[in-house]
């Protein structure tokens, strides 16, 4: 059964995304289908794993699968394994109920991308779906079994990155902790994933947690899970990410943002390989390799006592420092080609052929945002189907760009003989000024939204809303 919808209302969705819902309860299928259609998704539904697999094999090509764990006949775990045999890339989110924590751990180890505990709220569902889609596990519109064009294949071209690859190969059969450092956007996650894929744990889960993305209390529950009643709203048991990463690799991104209290708890886990869920007494033993990443100077933080010295030395068994893109310029042409093809597929546009002028501009630009900035520039090139806005940015800088937009507004007022109302002029200028101010704050804090909110003296929620409204979320790390 297929349910069609209108254009997506979410600003982060470049096109309509397709969700395959597999659940034996008709009421749940209908509820989820109606909800997701309203949120701008296209939806297919199936009442069991066999029909879900048939839909997957028929060419429906979902961007993400919602798969219930407990179903009669072929249950969710069996369906997950069969779907993974057919398509190793499509993101699959498991739907669980209270009391199925061990089953969810099995599902994550079998290749599930994420999970949701029933009941869940609408926003939690949407954010989970968009998160797993955004991980890049599937390039939208790609034909089945066709490998994605990944930047990871081109990031190792320079001599500096070849040396890093050599270190990764050396530690592949060990379980030593690794600290990956470098500026924002240099490719720390790619290095972390390569460490995992080169290790003896490569067939086990790779679980990522961004320590800067969640407040302290939410980060603690995400890492270690919780028991019913641990806090308001904790209606059921939820396994933590450490449980889900058992036998695999835990990637703690932006470890420098972790609070001192959580640093102490993490140190205990690293030393003893055990922990307790929030609100629980039972000790849970895990076997997890930890890889951490940060753009912050941890040694300086140790000196000013904002980062624990004992934890630093526990994490810093092997240190990998990734050089910025401006010191790896020989990678830029290959990365350009990679991003051009990937973005053309994602946005269903023709693959542009960069001009000599654009290639020269890229060759001389310092890329303060590193690989991430290069990718965002290529996205703009593909979507706008024009090099001029990018060349303007590279050759005159962002500050002059904002001035150029103001000049363009004045020209519009002049050309229309004053038909643009004064209120509209003020609104557009204020909106642009606000966008530039937020962008500066995000750059200054390396896209740490909590710090940017404090800098701008607004609430965290208000800042997130304004980031979405201004379109800056498309430039997010």
CSV table of N, CA and C in Angstrom, one decimal, residues 21-146:
chain,number,residue,atom,x,y,z
A,21,UNK,N,7.0,1.5,6.4
A,21,UNK,CA,6.5,1.1,7.8
A,21,UNK,C,6.2,-0.3,7.8
A,22,UNK,N,6.8,-1.1,8.6
A,22,UNK,CA,6.5,-2.5,8.8
A,22,UNK,C,6.1,-2.8,10.2
A,23,UNK,N,4.8,-3.0,10.4
A,23,UNK,CA,4.2,-3.2,11.7
A,23,UNK,C,2.9,-4.1,11.6
A,24,UNK,N,2.7,-5.0,12.4
A,24,UNK,CA,1.6,-5.9,12.3
A,24,UNK,C,0.3,-5.3,12.8
A,25,UNK,N,0.4,-4.2,13.6
A,25,UNK,CA,-0.8,-3.5,14.1
A,25,UNK,C,-1.3,-2.5,13.1
A,26,UNK,N,-2.5,-2.7,12.6
A,26,UNK,CA,-3.1,-1.8,11.6
A,26,UNK,C,-3.2,-0.4,12.1
A,27,UNK,N,-3.6,-0.3,13.4
A,27,UNK,CA,-3.8,1.1,13.9
A,27,UNK,C,-2.5,1.9,14.0
A,28,UNK,N,-1.4,1.2,14.3
A,28,UNK,CA,-0.2,1.9,14.4
A,28,UNK,C,0.3,2.2,13.0
A,29,UNK,N,0.1,1.3,12.0
A,29,UNK,CA,0.5,1.6,10.6
A,29,UNK,C,-0.3,2.8,10.1
A,30,UNK,N,-1.6,2.9,10.4
A,30,UNK,CA,-2.4,4.0,9.9
A,30,UNK,C,-2.0,5.3,10.6
A,31,UNK,N,-1.7,5.2,11.9
A,31,UNK,CA,-1.3,6.4,12.6
A,31,UNK,C,0.0,7.0,12.1
A,32,UNK,N,1.0,6.1,12.0
A,32,UNK,CA,2.3,6.5,11.5
A,32,UNK,C,2.2,7.1,10.1
A,33,UNK,N,1.4,6.4,9.2
A,33,UNK,CA,1.3,6.8,7.8
A,33,UNK,C,0.7,8.2,7.8
A,34,UNK,N,-0.4,8.4,8.5
A,34,UNK,CA,-1.0,9.8,8.5
A,34,UNK,C,-0.1,10.8,9.0
A,35,UNK,N,0.6,10.5,10.1
A,35,UNK,CA,1.5,11.5,10.7
A,35,UNK,C,2.7,11.9,9.7
A,36,UNK,N,3.3,10.8,9.1
A,36,UNK,CA,4.4,11.1,8.3
A,36,UNK,C,4.0,11.8,7.0
A,37,UNK,N,2.8,11.5,6.5
A,37,UNK,CA,2.3,12.2,5.3
A,37,UNK,C,2.2,13.7,5.6
A,38,UNK,N,1.6,14.0,6.8
A,38,UNK,CA,1.5,15.4,7.2
A,38,UNK,C,2.8,16.1,7.3
A,39,UNK,N,3.8,15.3,7.7
A,39,UNK,CA,5.2,15.9,7.8
A,39,UNK,C,5.9,16.0,6.5
A,40,UNK,N,5.3,15.5,5.4
A,40,UNK,CA,5.9,15.7,4.1
A,40,UNK,C,6.6,14.5,3.5
A,41,UNK,N,6.4,13.3,4.1
A,41,UNK,CA,7.0,12.1,3.6
A,41,UNK,C,6.1,11.4,2.7
A,42,UNK,N,6.7,10.5,1.8
A,42,UNK,CA,5.9,9.5,1.1
A,42,UNK,C,6.0,8.2,1.9
A,43,UNK,N,4.9,7.4,1.9
A,43,UNK,CA,4.9,6.3,2.8
A,43,UNK,C,4.4,5.0,2.1
A,44,UNK,N,5.1,3.9,2.4
A,44,UNK,CA,4.6,2.6,2.1
A,44,UNK,C,4.4,1.8,3.4
A,45,UNK,N,3.4,0.9,3.4
A,45,UNK,CA,3.2,0.1,4.6
A,45,UNK,C,3.1,-1.3,4.3
A,46,UNK,N,3.5,-2.1,5.3
A,46,UNK,CA,3.4,-3.6,5.2
A,46,UNK,C,3.1,-4.2,6.6
A,47,UNK,N,2.3,-5.2,6.6
A,47,UNK,CA,1.8,-5.8,7.9
A,47,UNK,C,2.7,-6.8,8.5
A,48,UNK,N,3.7,-7.2,7.7
A,48,UNK,CA,4.7,-8.2,8.3
A,48,UNK,C,6.0,-8.1,7.6
A,49,UNK,N,7.0,-8.8,8.1
A,49,UNK,CA,8.4,-8.7,7.5
A,49,UNK,C,8.4,-9.3,6.1
A,50,UNK,N,7.7,-10.3,5.8
A,50,UNK,CA,7.7,-10.9,4.5
A,50,UNK,C,7.2,-9.9,3.4
A,51,UNK,N,6.1,-9.2,3.7
A,51,UNK,CA,5.6,-8.2,2.7
A,51,UNK,C,6.5,-7.0,2.7
A,52,UNK,N,7.1,-6.6,3.8
A,52,UNK,CA,8.1,-5.5,3.9
A,52,UNK,C,9.3,-5.8,3.0
A,53,UNK,N,9.8,-7.0,3.0
A,53,UNK,CA,10.9,-7.4,2.2
A,53,UNK,C,10.5,-7.4,0.7
A,54,UNK,N,9.3,-7.8,0.4
A,54,UNK,CA,8.8,-7.8,-1.0
A,54,UNK,C,8.8,-6.4,-1.5
A,55,UNK,N,8.3,-5.5,-0.7
A,55,UNK,CA,8.3,-4.1,-1.1
A,55,UNK,C,9.7,-3.6,-1.3
A,56,UNK,N,10.6,-3.9,-0.5
A,56,UNK,CA,12.0,-3.5,-0.6
A,56,UNK,C,12.6,-4.0,-1.9
A,57,UNK,N,12.2,-5.3,-2.2
A,57,UNK,CA,12.8,-5.9,-3.4
A,57,UNK,C,12.1,-5.5,-4.7
A,58,UNK,N,10.9,-4.8,-4.5
A,58,UNK,CA,10.1,-4.4,-5.7
A,58,UNK,C,10.6,-3.2,-6.4
A,59,UNK,N,11.6,-2.5,-5.7
A,59,UNK,CA,12.1,-1.2,-6.3
A,59,UNK,C,11.5,0.0,-5.6
A,60,UNK,N,10.8,-0.2,-4.5
A,60,UNK,CA,10.2,1.0,-3.8
A,60,UNK,C,11.3,2.0,-3.3
A,61,UNK,N,12.5,1.5,-3.1
A,61,UNK,CA,13.6,2.3,-2.7
A,61,UNK,C,13.3,3.3,-1.6
A,62,UNK,N,13.0,2.8,-0.4
A,62,UNK,CA,12.7,3.8,0.7
A,62,UNK,C,14.0,4.4,1.2
A,63,UNK,N,13.9,5.6,1.7
A,63,UNK,CA,15.0,6.3,2.3
A,63,UNK,C,15.3,5.8,3.7
A,64,UNK,N,14.3,5.2,4.3
A,64,UNK,CA,14.4,4.7,5.7
A,64,UNK,C,13.3,3.7,5.9
A,65,UNK,N,13.5,2.7,6.7
A,65,UNK,CA,12.5,1.7,7.1
A,65,UNK,C,12.2,1.8,8.6
A,66,UNK,N,10.9,1.8,9.0
A,66,UNK,CA,10.5,1.7,10.3
A,66,UNK,C,10.0,0.2,10.5
A,67,UNK,N,10.7,-0.5,11.4
A,67,UNK,CA,10.5,-2.0,11.5
A,67,UNK,C,10.2,-2.3,12.9
A,68,UNK,N,9.0,-2.9,13.2
A,68,UNK,CA,8.6,-3.3,14.5
A,68,UNK,C,9.4,-4.6,14.9
A,69,UNK,N,9.8,-4.6,16.2
A,69,UNK,CA,10.5,-5.8,16.7
A,69,UNK,C,9.7,-7.0,16.9
A,70,UNK,N,8.5,-6.8,17.5
A,70,UNK,CA,7.7,-7.9,17.8
A,70,UNK,C,6.5,-8.1,16.8
A,71,UNK,N,6.6,-9.1,16.0
A,71,UNK,CA,5.5,-9.4,15.0
A,71,UNK,C,5.3,-10.9,14.9
A,72,UNK,N,4.1,-11.3,14.6
A,72,UNK,CA,3.9,-12.8,14.5
A,72,UNK,C,4.6,-13.3,13.3
A,73,UNK,N,4.9,-14.6,13.3
A,73,UNK,CA,5.6,-15.2,12.1
A,73,UNK,C,7.0,-14.8,12.1
A,74,UNK,N,7.4,-14.2,11.0
A,74,UNK,CA,8.8,-13.6,10.8
A,74,UNK,C,8.9,-12.4,11.6
A,75,UNK,N,9.6,-12.4,12.8
A,75,UNK,CA,9.6,-11.2,13.6
A,75,UNK,C,10.6,-10.2,13.1
A,76,UNK,N,10.7,-9.1,13.8
A,76,UNK,CA,11.5,-8.0,13.4
A,76,UNK,C,13.0,-8.3,13.1
A,77,UNK,N,13.6,-9.1,14.0
A,77,UNK,CA,15.0,-9.5,13.9
A,77,UNK,C,15.2,-10.3,12.6
A,78,UNK,N,14.3,-11.3,12.3
A,78,UNK,CA,14.4,-12.0,11.1
A,78,UNK,C,14.3,-11.1,9.9
A,79,UNK,N,13.3,-10.2,9.9
A,79,UNK,CA,13.1,-9.3,8.8
A,79,UNK,C,14.3,-8.4,8.6
A,80,UNK,N,14.8,-7.9,9.7
A,80,UNK,CA,16.0,-7.1,9.6
A,80,UNK,C,17.2,-7.8,8.9
A,81,UNK,N,17.4,-9.1,9.3
A,81,UNK,CA,18.5,-9.8,8.7
A,81,UNK,C,18.3,-10.0,7.2
A,82,UNK,N,17.0,-10.3,6.8
A,82,UNK,CA,16.7,-10.5,5.4
A,82,UNK,C,16.8,-9.2,4.6
A,83,UNK,N,16.4,-8.1,5.2
A,83,UNK,CA,16.5,-6.8,4.5
A,83,UNK,C,18.0,-6.5,4.4
A,84,UNK,N,18.8,-6.7,5.4
A,84,UNK,CA,20.2,-6.4,5.3
A,84,UNK,C,20.9,-7.3,4.3
A,85,UNK,N,20.5,-8.5,4.1
A,85,UNK,CA,21.1,-9.4,3.0
A,85,UNK,C,20.8,-8.8,1.7
A,86,UNK,N,19.6,-8.2,1.5
A,86,UNK,CA,19.2,-7.7,0.2
A,86,UNK,C,19.8,-6.3,0.0
A,87,UNK,N,19.8,-5.5,1.0
A,87,UNK,CA,20.3,-4.1,0.9
A,87,UNK,C,21.0,-3.7,2.2
A,88,UNK,N,22.3,-3.7,2.1
A,88,UNK,CA,23.2,-3.4,3.3
A,88,UNK,C,23.2,-1.9,3.7
A,89,UNK,N,22.6,-1.1,2.9
A,89,UNK,CA,22.8,0.4,3.1
A,89,UNK,C,21.5,1.1,3.6
A,90,UNK,N,20.3,0.6,3.3
A,90,UNK,CA,19.1,1.4,3.7
A,90,UNK,C,19.1,1.5,5.2
A,91,UNK,N,18.8,2.7,5.8
A,91,UNK,CA,18.7,2.9,7.2
A,91,UNK,C,17.4,2.2,7.7
A,92,UNK,N,17.6,1.4,8.8
A,92,UNK,CA,16.4,0.7,9.4
A,92,UNK,C,16.3,1.1,10.9
A,93,UNK,N,15.2,1.7,11.3
A,93,UNK,CA,14.9,2.1,12.6
A,93,UNK,C,14.0,1.1,13.2
A,94,UNK,N,14.4,0.4,14.4
A,94,UNK,CA,13.6,-0.6,15.0
A,94,UNK,C,12.6,0.1,16.0
A,95,UNK,N,11.4,-0.4,16.0
A,95,UNK,CA,10.4,0.1,17.0
A,95,UNK,C,10.2,-1.0,18.1
A,96,UNK,N,10.5,-0.6,19.3
A,96,UNK,CA,10.5,-1.5,20.4
A,96,UNK,C,9.5,-1.1,21.5
A,97,UNK,N,9.2,-2.1,22.4
A,97,UNK,CA,8.3,-1.8,23.5
A,97,UNK,C,9.1,-2.0,24.8
A,98,UNK,N,8.6,-1.6,25.9
A,98,UNK,CA,9.3,-1.7,27.2
A,98,UNK,C,9.6,-3.2,27.4
A,99,UNK,N,10.8,-3.5,27.8
A,99,UNK,CA,11.2,-4.9,28.2
A,99,UNK,C,11.9,-5.6,27.0
A,100,UNK,N,12.2,-4.9,25.9
A,100,UNK,CA,12.8,-5.6,24.8
A,100,UNK,C,14.2,-5.1,24.6
A,101,UNK,N,14.9,-4.6,25.7
A,101,UNK,CA,16.2,-4.0,25.6
A,101,UNK,C,17.2,-5.0,25.0
A,102,UNK,N,17.2,-6.2,25.4
A,102,UNK,CA,18.2,-7.2,24.9
A,102,UNK,C,18.0,-7.4,23.4
A,103,UNK,N,16.7,-7.4,23.0
A,103,UNK,CA,16.4,-7.6,21.6
A,103,UNK,C,16.9,-6.5,20.8
A,104,UNK,N,16.7,-5.2,21.3
A,104,UNK,CA,17.2,-4.1,20.6
A,104,UNK,C,18.7,-4.1,20.4
A,105,UNK,N,19.4,-4.5,21.5
A,105,UNK,CA,20.9,-4.7,21.4
A,105,UNK,C,21.2,-5.7,20.2
A,106,UNK,N,20.5,-6.8,20.2
A,106,UNK,CA,20.7,-7.7,19.1
A,106,UNK,C,20.5,-7.1,17.7
A,107,UNK,N,19.4,-6.3,17.7
A,107,UNK,CA,19.1,-5.6,16.4
A,107,UNK,C,20.2,-4.7,16.0
A,108,UNK,N,20.7,-3.9,16.9
A,108,UNK,CA,21.8,-2.9,16.6
A,108,UNK,C,23.0,-3.7,16.1
A,109,UNK,N,23.3,-4.8,16.7
A,109,UNK,CA,24.4,-5.6,16.3
A,109,UNK,C,24.2,-6.3,14.9
A,110,UNK,N,22.9,-6.5,14.6
A,110,UNK,CA,22.6,-7.1,13.3
A,110,UNK,C,22.5,-6.1,12.2
A,111,UNK,N,22.7,-4.8,12.5
A,111,UNK,CA,22.7,-3.8,11.4
A,111,UNK,C,21.7,-2.7,11.5
A,112,UNK,N,20.8,-2.7,12.6
A,112,UNK,CA,19.8,-1.6,12.7
A,112,UNK,C,20.6,-0.3,12.8
A,113,UNK,N,20.0,0.8,12.3
A,113,UNK,CA,20.6,2.1,12.4
A,113,UNK,C,20.3,2.9,13.6
A,114,UNK,N,19.1,2.6,14.2
A,114,UNK,CA,18.6,3.3,15.4
A,114,UNK,C,17.4,2.6,15.9
A,115,UNK,N,16.8,3.1,17.0
A,115,UNK,CA,15.7,2.4,17.6
A,115,UNK,C,14.8,3.5,18.3
A,116,UNK,N,13.5,3.2,18.4
A,116,UNK,CA,12.6,4.1,19.2
A,116,UNK,C,11.8,3.2,20.1
A,117,UNK,N,11.7,3.6,21.3
A,117,UNK,CA,10.8,2.9,22.3
A,117,UNK,C,9.4,3.4,22.2
A,118,UNK,N,8.4,2.5,22.1
A,118,UNK,CA,7.0,2.8,22.1
A,118,UNK,C,6.6,3.0,23.6
A,119,UNK,N,5.8,4.1,23.9
A,119,UNK,CA,5.3,5.1,22.9
A,119,UNK,C,6.4,6.2,22.8
A,120,UNK,N,6.4,6.8,21.6
A,120,UNK,CA,7.3,7.9,21.3
A,120,UNK,C,6.5,9.1,20.8
A,121,UNK,N,7.1,10.3,21.0
A,121,UNK,CA,6.3,11.5,20.5
A,121,UNK,C,6.6,11.8,19.1
A,122,UNK,N,5.8,12.6,18.5
A,122,UNK,CA,5.9,12.9,17.0
A,122,UNK,C,7.3,13.5,16.7
A,123,UNK,N,7.8,14.5,17.5
A,123,UNK,CA,9.0,15.1,17.2
A,123,UNK,C,10.2,14.2,17.3
A,124,UNK,N,10.1,13.2,18.3
A,124,UNK,CA,11.2,12.2,18.4
A,124,UNK,C,11.3,11.3,17.2
A,125,UNK,N,10.1,11.0,16.7
A,125,UNK,CA,10.0,10.1,15.5
A,125,UNK,C,10.7,10.9,14.3
A,126,UNK,N,10.2,12.1,14.0
A,126,UNK,CA,10.7,12.9,12.9
A,126,UNK,C,12.2,13.1,13.0
A,127,UNK,N,12.7,13.5,14.2
A,127,UNK,CA,14.1,13.8,14.4
A,127,UNK,C,15.0,12.5,14.1
A,128,UNK,N,14.5,11.4,14.6
A,128,UNK,CA,15.2,10.1,14.4
A,128,UNK,C,15.3,9.8,12.9
A,129,UNK,N,14.1,9.9,12.2
A,129,UNK,CA,14.2,9.6,10.8
A,129,UNK,C,15.1,10.5,10.0
A,130,UNK,N,15.1,11.8,10.3
A,130,UNK,CA,15.9,12.7,9.6
A,130,UNK,C,17.4,12.5,9.9
A,131,UNK,N,17.6,12.1,11.2
A,131,UNK,CA,19.0,11.9,11.6
A,131,UNK,C,19.6,10.7,10.9
A,132,UNK,N,18.9,9.6,10.8
A,132,UNK,CA,19.5,8.4,10.1
A,132,UNK,C,19.6,8.6,8.6
A,133,UNK,N,18.6,9.4,8.0
A,133,UNK,CA,18.7,9.8,6.6
A,133,UNK,C,20.0,10.6,6.4
A,134,UNK,N,20.2,11.6,7.3
A,134,UNK,CA,21.3,12.5,7.1
A,134,UNK,C,22.7,11.9,7.3
A,135,UNK,N,22.7,10.7,7.9
A,135,UNK,CA,24.0,10.1,8.1
A,135,UNK,C,24.7,9.7,6.8
A,136,UNK,N,23.9,9.8,5.7
A,136,UNK,CA,24.5,9.4,4.4
A,136,UNK,C,24.6,8.0,4.2
A,137,UNK,N,23.8,7.1,4.9
A,137,UNK,CA,23.9,5.7,4.7
A,137,UNK,C,23.3,5.3,3.3
A,138,UNK,N,22.5,6.2,2.8
A,138,UNK,CA,22.0,5.9,1.4
A,138,UNK,C,21.9,7.3,0.7
A,139,UNK,N,22.4,7.3,-0.5
A,139,UNK,CA,22.3,8.5,-1.3
A,139,UNK,C,20.9,8.4,-2.0
A,140,UNK,N,20.0,9.4,-1.7
A,140,UNK,CA,18.6,9.3,-2.2
A,140,UNK,C,18.6,9.2,-3.8
A,141,UNK,N,17.8,8.2,-4.2
A,141,UNK,CA,17.6,8.0,-5.7
A,141,UNK,C,18.6,7.1,-6.2
A,142,UNK,N,19.6,6.6,-5.4
A,142,UNK,CA,20.6,5.7,-5.9
A,142,UNK,C,19.9,4.3,-6.2
A,143,UNK,N,20.4,3.7,-7.3
A,143,UNK,CA,19.8,2.4,-7.6
A,143,UNK,C,20.3,1.4,-6.6
A,144,UNK,N,19.5,0.3,-6.4
A,144,UNK,CA,19.8,-0.7,-5.4
A,144,UNK,C,21.1,-1.4,-5.6
A,145,UNK,N,21.8,-1.6,-4.5
A,145,UNK,CA,23.1,-2.3,-4.5
A,145,UNK,C,24.2,-1.5,-5.2
A,146,UNK,N,23.9,-0.3,-5.6
A,146,UNK,CA,25.0,0.6,-6.2
A,146,UNK,C,25.7,1.3,-5.1
